[in-house]
């Protein structure tokens, strides 16, 4: 069995892949000081709770937080007796190498999303990931990651608005019933929701114009379902795109 680990700035997700399907997905907050023993205690407690019989033989890691990788490596070595594949490291091969400026380090999450999206949808894609940052990843016809756009994440923007303006409350993002808000919360929700709809639409339109070809827009990430409600914004939504991409990269390395 494969343990796929996706470590983002906010959350770290563990998914167990049996070769055909994900048996379970576990989520914890990302904390760079968490030790390998602490990971195992948390992980084994939940596995016991779900009454799963596991035989993990391989581990693959994608991490946008470099400081957590060491302890995740120790976790894999100590408790599963394996050397994990780490996306972005030289020993972890990619199905198609990215085509970006020389010396540019591409975030592992973006490489993984590109691999997963290409496997499911083919090439000429824009992958919009609603995470801590809102990222737009452009996938060429042959599956290569060729660049993209990074914008502040939705929750990050809300938190900055709350902290910088003392009179504005902390709110949860939701689709407002009307564009014109008649109270502070409704005004903020409208500004953030429709502002990000406009951001996504405009950026995707400009990418398509620059590429001068039809392109599918795929959404993923925690807030993607909320924005999926907006008409004609995305061609498809993938809730497990990053995890699927990790299995694609793992299979490629296993076969090569």
Coordinates of C-alpha atoms in Angstrom, one line a residue:
X1 CA 0.0 0.0 0.0
X2 CA 1.0 3.6 -0.7
X3 CA 0.8 6.4 1.9
X4 CA 0.5 9.7 0.1
X5 CA 1.2 12.8 2.1
X6 CA 0.4 16.3 1.0
X7 CA 1.8 19.0 3.3
X8 CA 0.4 22.5 2.7
X9 CA 0.9 25.7 4.6
X10 CA -2.3 25.2 6.6
X11 CA -3.1 21.5 6.6
X12 CA -1.3 18.2 6.0
X13 CA -3.3 15.3 4.4
X14 CA -2.5 11.6 4.6
X15 CA -4.2 9.3 2.1
X16 CA -3.8 5.5 1.8
X17 CA -3.9 4.1 -1.7
X18 CA -4.3 0.4 -2.3
X19 CA -3.6 0.5 -6.0
X20 CA -7.2 1.0 -7.0
X21 CA -8.8 3.4 -4.6
X22 CA -8.1 5.6 -1.5
X23 CA -9.0 3.6 1.6
X24 CA -9.1 6.7 3.8
X25 CA -8.0 10.3 4.1
X26 CA -6.8 11.9 7.3
X27 CA -6.1 15.6 7.9
X28 CA -4.1 17.5 10.5
X29 CA -2.8 21.0 10.9
X30 CA 0.7 21.7 9.5
X31 CA 3.2 22.3 12.3
X32 CA 6.9 22.3 11.5
X33 CA 7.9 21.2 15.0
X34 CA 5.8 18.0 15.0
X35 CA 8.1 15.0 15.4
X36 CA 8.0 11.7 13.6
X37 CA 6.8 10.0 16.9
X38 CA 3.9 12.6 17.1
X39 CA 2.9 11.9 13.5
X40 CA 2.8 8.2 14.2
X41 CA 0.8 8.5 17.4
X42 CA -1.8 10.7 15.6
X43 CA -1.8 8.4 12.5
X44 CA -2.0 5.1 14.3
X45 CA -4.7 6.3 16.7
X46 CA -7.0 7.2 13.8
X47 CA -6.2 4.0 11.8
X48 CA -7.2 2.0 14.9
X49 CA -10.4 4.1 15.2
X50 CA -11.4 3.3 11.6
X51 CA -10.4 -0.4 12.2
X52 CA -8.2 -0.6 9.1
X53 CA -5.8 -3.3 8.4
X54 CA -2.8 -1.7 6.6
X55 CA 0.4 -2.9 5.1
X56 CA 2.1 0.3 4.0
X57 CA 5.2 -0.4 1.9
X58 CA 5.8 3.0 0.2
X59 CA 5.5 6.6 1.0
X60 CA 5.4 9.7 -1.3
X61 CA 5.5 13.3 0.0
X62 CA 4.6 16.7 -1.5
X63 CA 5.4 19.6 0.8
X64 CA 5.2 23.3 0.4
X65 CA 6.8 23.7 3.9
X66 CA 10.4 22.5 3.6
X67 CA 10.9 22.3 7.4
X68 CA 8.4 19.5 7.9
X69 CA 10.0 17.2 5.3
X70 CA 12.8 15.9 7.6
X71 CA 10.4 14.6 10.2
X72 CA 8.1 13.1 7.6
X73 CA 11.2 11.3 6.2
X74 CA 12.0 10.0 9.6
X75 CA 8.3 9.0 10.1
X76 CA 8.4 6.9 6.9
X77 CA 11.8 5.3 7.6
X78 CA 11.2 4.5 11.3
X79 CA 7.6 3.2 11.1
X80 CA 7.3 1.8 7.6
X81 CA 10.9 0.9 6.9
X82 CA 11.0 2.8 3.5
X83 CA 12.7 5.7 2.0
X84 CA 10.0 8.1 0.8
X85 CA 9.8 9.7 -2.6
X86 CA 9.8 13.5 -2.1
X87 CA 8.4 15.5 -5.0
X88 CA 10.8 18.2 -6.1
X89 CA 13.9 16.2 -5.1
X90 CA 16.2 14.9 -7.9
X91 CA 15.5 11.3 -7.2
X92 CA 11.7 11.8 -7.7
X93 CA 11.1 11.7 -11.5
X94 CA 8.2 13.6 -13.1
X95 CA 6.3 12.2 -16.1
X96 CA 7.0 15.5 -17.9
X97 CA 9.6 18.0 -16.8
X98 CA 8.3 21.6 -16.2
X99 CA 9.2 24.2 -18.7
X100 CA 9.9 27.4 -16.7
X101 CA 12.8 29.9 -16.4
X102 CA 16.1 28.2 -15.6
X103 CA 16.8 28.0 -11.9
X104 CA 13.1 28.4 -11.0
X105 CA 11.9 26.2 -8.2
X106 CA 8.3 25.2 -8.8
X107 CA 6.1 24.4 -5.8
X108 CA 5.7 20.6 -5.4
X109 CA 1.9 21.0 -5.0
X110 CA 1.8 22.7 -8.5
X111 CA 3.8 19.9 -10.1
X112 CA 1.6 17.3 -8.5
X113 CA -1.6 19.0 -9.5
X114 CA -0.3 19.3 -13.1
X115 CA 0.4 15.5 -13.2
X116 CA -3.0 14.6 -11.7
X117 CA -5.0 16.9 -13.9
X118 CA -3.2 15.8 -17.1
X119 CA -3.8 12.1 -16.2
X120 CA -7.6 12.8 -15.9
X121 CA -8.2 15.5 -18.4
X122 CA -5.4 15.5 -21.0
X123 CA -3.5 18.7 -21.8
X124 CA -4.2 22.4 -22.4
X125 CA -5.5 23.0 -18.8
X126 CA -5.7 25.7 -16.2
X127 CA -5.8 24.2 -12.7
X128 CA -7.2 26.6 -10.1
X129 CA -6.3 25.6 -6.6
X130 CA -8.1 27.4 -3.7
X131 CA -5.6 26.9 -0.9
X132 CA -3.7 29.2 1.4
X133 CA -2.8 30.9 -1.9
X134 CA -5.1 30.8 -4.9
X135 CA -2.9 29.4 -7.7
X136 CA -3.4 29.0 -11.4
X137 CA -1.3 26.3 -13.0
X138 CA -1.0 26.1 -16.8
X139 CA -0.6 22.6 -18.2
X140 CA 0.6 22.3 -21.9
X141 CA -0.7 19.8 -24.4
X142 CA 2.0 17.3 -23.5
X143 CA 1.3 17.5 -19.8
X144 CA 4.2 19.8 -18.9
X145 CA 3.8 22.5 -16.2
X146 CA 4.6 25.7 -18.0
X147 CA 3.9 28.4 -15.4
X148 CA 1.0 30.1 -13.8
X149 CA -0.3 32.8 -11.5
X150 CA -0.2 33.1 -7.7
X151 CA -2.8 35.3 -5.9
X152 CA -3.6 35.6 -2.1
X153 CA -5.9 32.9 -0.9
X154 CA -9.5 33.7 0.0
X155 CA -9.2 33.1 3.8
X156 CA -5.9 34.9 3.8
X157 CA -7.6 38.0 2.2
X158 CA -10.4 37.8 4.8
X159 CA -8.0 37.6 7.7
X160 CA -5.9 40.5 6.3
X161 CA -9.1 42.6 5.9
X162 CA -10.1 41.9 9.5
X163 CA -6.7 42.6 11.0
X164 CA -6.1 45.8 9.0
X165 CA -9.6 47.4 9.6
X166 CA -10.6 47.3 13.3
X167 CA -14.3 47.9 12.5
X168 CA -14.6 44.9 10.2
X169 CA -15.4 41.5 11.8
X170 CA -13.9 38.1 11.1
X171 CA -16.4 36.3 8.8
X172 CA -16.8 33.0 7.0
X173 CA -16.9 33.1 3.3
X174 CA -20.2 32.3 1.7
X175 CA -22.1 33.0 -1.5
X176 CA -24.2 36.1 -0.8
X177 CA -27.9 36.2 -1.9
X178 CA -27.4 39.6 -3.5
X179 CA -24.4 41.6 -4.7
X180 CA -25.4 44.7 -2.8
X181 CA -24.9 44.0 0.9
X182 CA -27.2 45.7 3.4
X183 CA -25.0 44.9 6.4
X184 CA -21.3 44.7 7.1
X185 CA -21.0 40.9 6.9
X186 CA -23.0 40.8 3.7
X187 CA -20.9 43.5 2.2
X188 CA -17.7 41.7 3.0
X189 CA -19.0 38.4 1.8
X190 CA -20.1 39.9 -1.5
X191 CA -16.8 41.7 -2.0
X192 CA -14.7 38.5 -1.4
X193 CA -17.0 36.1 -3.2
X194 CA -17.7 38.1 -6.3
X195 CA -14.2 39.6 -6.2
X196 CA -12.7 36.1 -6.5
X197 CA -15.1 35.1 -9.2
X198 CA -14.0 38.1 -11.2
X199 CA -10.3 37.3 -10.4
X200 CA -10.7 33.7 -11.6
X201 CA -12.6 34.6 -14.7
X202 CA -10.3 37.4 -15.8
X203 CA -7.1 35.5 -15.1
X204 CA -8.3 32.4 -17.0
X205 CA -9.6 34.5 -19.9
X206 CA -6.1 36.2 -20.2
X207 CA -4.3 32.9 -20.0
X208 CA -6.5 31.5 -22.8
X209 CA -5.9 34.6 -24.9
X210 CA -2.2 34.4 -24.3
X211 CA -2.1 30.7 -25.2
X212 CA -4.5 31.3 -28.1
X213 CA -6.2 27.9 -27.9
X214 CA -9.2 26.3 -26.1
X215 CA -8.3 25.3 -22.5
X216 CA -10.3 23.5 -19.8
X217 CA -10.4 25.0 -16.4
X218 CA -10.2 22.5 -13.5
X219 CA -10.8 23.6 -9.8
X220 CA -9.5 22.0 -6.7
X221 CA -8.9 22.9 -3.0
X222 CA -11.0 23.4 0.0
X223 CA -13.1 26.4 -1.2
X224 CA -13.4 25.1 -4.8
X225 CA -17.0 23.7 -4.2
X226 CA -18.2 27.2 -3.1
X227 CA -16.9 28.8 -6.3
X228 CA -18.2 25.9 -8.3
X229 CA -21.6 27.4 -7.8
X230 CA -20.7 30.3 -10.0
X231 CA -22.0 29.8 -13.5
X232 CA -19.5 28.6 -16.2
X233 CA -16.4 29.3 -14.1
X234 CA -15.0 25.8 -14.3
X235 CA -15.2 22.8 -16.6
X236 CA -14.7 20.3 -13.8
X237 CA -14.1 20.0 -10.0
X238 CA -11.6 17.5 -8.5
X239 CA -11.7 17.1 -4.8
X240 CA -8.7 14.7 -4.7
X241 CA -6.6 16.1 -7.5
X242 CA -3.4 16.4 -5.4
X243 CA -3.6 12.9 -4.0
X244 CA -4.3 11.5 -7.4
X245 CA -1.3 13.4 -8.8
X246 CA 0.9 11.8 -6.1
X247 CA -0.2 8.3 -7.2
X248 CA 0.5 9.2 -10.8
X249 CA 4.1 10.3 -9.9
X250 CA 4.6 7.3 -7.7
X251 CA 3.5 4.9 -10.5
X252 CA 5.9 6.7 -12.9
X253 CA 8.8 6.3 -10.6
X254 CA 8.0 2.7 -9.9
X255 CA 8.0 1.9 -13.6
X256 CA 11.2 3.8 -14.3

